[in-house]
C-alpha angles and dihedrals in degrees: 000000000000118000114250118220093200114114112210116228091192131041140203122221119236091254090053092050090046091052098047094046092048092049091052093058104028114049139123092269088065094055109143093002129111115259124209121185094229096174118180136168090252091052094051090047091052092049091051098044095094089063096034094247129133144206090272088058090053092051092047091048091055091047091050091053096051094051111170094348123090115259090244093054091050092047090051091049091054090057092046093050106125092227091060097031096057105023101034091193122161123354122338109270094226100061090098091059092047089049090056091050089054091045088056092055090062097044112130122222146099094316136131112258089245097044112112107152095056088054091051092048093049091049089055092048095254130128106282097238125154126243131085116305112242113275093353090133087065090063090081086076089062093049090049091049090051089052090052093046094050099039103032110019093041096029092228089294092128095036141295118270123191118189095214119174116232111235113301092329091115101176103027098030097094098056091042090051089060092061102046095094129027122228088252091054092047091054090049096051096085089054090050092047091051095047091047093050094239126157137154101237083090108013114208123225120276092251092053093046090050093052090051092047091053092048098046101027102063093102094047111033129074120254088245091055093047092048090052091050092048094054112116096208108100089190093071103113095199090053091048090048091050091051091048090050092051092046089052089054090048092051091052093047115105095194096265118134127186113230096198095177089059098035095234143091130246128201117223132199140160132254113227131193119237125189141195111204126207102188092177092058090032091233134136126199112201124194135171129242132182121237125196139153089218122091113269118236111266092235094048131247132296112199133189123218123167089344092303121114125229133181141204140167133218113279100180142263091051095308129114129216115264111295110253138201097180085310136018116301112251096228092189087076090066126085102241093196092073133061125237137169139224119206136189116245091248091051090236095117128045127176123191129207102208118223115246140150090210128050126188123212133186134184109285096219093094089056094043089249129127124245120356124326134203117252134183101233137056110244115228117226097355135092123277143153130236128208106199132184116229091248089068099036100099096054093039093054091048090051092045095053095043105035106024138067121229095006109174138155117238111220102226113180097183135026104040123103116249113282096019129118131196123219132186119213128189094200142338115223102177138024098189097110097049110024096089096045096038112024090184087073095053122112122241111259105181132087113242131183117193144156121245128195123338128121112279125210101215127328100307132072096287114124136179112255093231091057109035121173126249122240119237118198116190112194120158096206097036095231098120121097126204124228132188114201087337094311118122112238124215123226099228092164095061088222099086091261114134134192125217115251111266092234095055111138122250128228089022128107109259117208118211117190134181109207137188101201106311094337118101106219101169134016141171137168135220141174130223114213123207097190140350139187126234110250111227099168097073112105104236137136122278141176116262128209091278094053094254125137112241142156096201109118119227114169093201101048126088116254140178124207111172106295093349112098122178133183095012130112102216116218123235110287115262112203091205095063097069098046125099093242119159124200111312095347112155120238125192117209118203128191129206094258127068112267095025098126134132127178117210131241093013091057133040119260090216095102131154095234134063117251118232099184133035113194113197110207116225137182094254106011139014122225125218115213127184113237101161124128093243139339092253093050091046100058115130116268115192102207127158118273122202095191102085094187093053091044092053091047092050091048096045094051093051096044089054095190092183092054092232098135119087110212121225107278105176095077124034090209091060091046090053091048090053090051090051090053090051091050090049091052089059091057098054 
């Protein structure tokens, strides 16, 4: 850090600095968003400008507070102060100390790229020697307490903070992690992700992500960041930490990008190939589907490509139905080597087909999709398919015969674009030959801990107890173990997907840790909520009685805000109103007991039992939709039925001998419930 010659006439006390720094990072505008304490000299100067004080004043103020104690001892005392420890009012009193630790990580000078402690000592006016700073290992307690304050005490309303360790830098990794990306770079990442065709439905390997970041990020990332990404040494911990940080941002991205020049947002997704193989006829039928982490529109998507309009609906798990233009698109007519985009007429949605000479496919069963589907990452030790352009064929065949098991070419006579070949592989055991030339074929090397599924309450890691998330641990060498509140979890799935123990406490912070021996290498926290109350006191926009958005408060007028409805007497629920029924389309309603069946419009919907299933009849297929009040109230009840005609009709519809009815696919619990009903129909 350069020495400033400015002499401050005014000063701020430590508590004032602590307050103003905390307010800058943690505020209502950051609700539900990740917070990083990216503290720089310029930031501190800007925060002190109103009083004419500078970063040097801030550093001196901290030094004056610590006196004869070490800075770490004083920081720890501030957290242990009874006023904070028991009341926890206002901002944590140690944020100023943490800000100084982060400031040290970005200090310029004649230091090794990995040297942190010499930077901290020089910042404090000490001799910049190496070696751990006294009691610095205790500072993890402060970072963990800040995580608890932001995520639990404040319920993510001022921002989400995760005290993630950077690489194997156990003690200094957290402050270093705050400085890896500037605020400007963070804001640019969604644009880079969109231009690179990245998404998390099928997360690519770190090497592939890095290559795409370098290619598409040159206009947005600092030279320092690009140089770190371009390094070839995979042992560089700062590089690995930077990649992990960017991947974390990618995993939290929902596809939304701010177009500031136009004052609007745009939602991005990726176009993926799907294929039905007929190996007997040696034919392949390729279609396109959209993938996005964002919620699909309820009425489906209309997309424009080369002035032709196409459509698709939501299929489930982030995938759309096949894209249609009267009929399925024949994707073999496209040149897969080149990128293209489809866009909605209102420019709100944009989907990119990334350019590639190699495309990876896996069986679609795990994604509740038919045939084989394109994914972004090479699976290790499990079957997959490869579509390869002839330009890559020589190297790919050499890799397949030397590093793969069961590598064979499929002789497809119809359905592949010109110059493309399709291969089937039982398992890949090494990526050494191909990973540098074709990063898409590299294995993932990092350890990742994430939450999958569950029903969140807000944007943070709060979940309803009845729908907890699953824990996903990605570890390339399989050495990491997963712990929940210190209890070792077993991988009963065989796919590194773990479930929370059934006796886990509610309304208490739950600590999840991935460990390699005694070393904690990844951690996160979450909270299971038993119950909550709708907050009506927050000033936010709502819909008035005329359907207009307003913020003007009128205690006597009806209003709707999400699930909160005031001043309205709701009519009796009509099951027909929420179903995608067109014209005179027939809908069959089924209850949970044998004989409970009503066919609309031939029969009245005014029935004395509650429907569980609504089956919309179509020309080719029927579609089963859940319309019960809750899963528990909708469980099958095999009771006697005196009306033989109704009983036979109820049974026939569920048995579905002609396989016309598509089961619910968006939720595995609903699919399992449908299967239970079908099993029950066989027993009556």
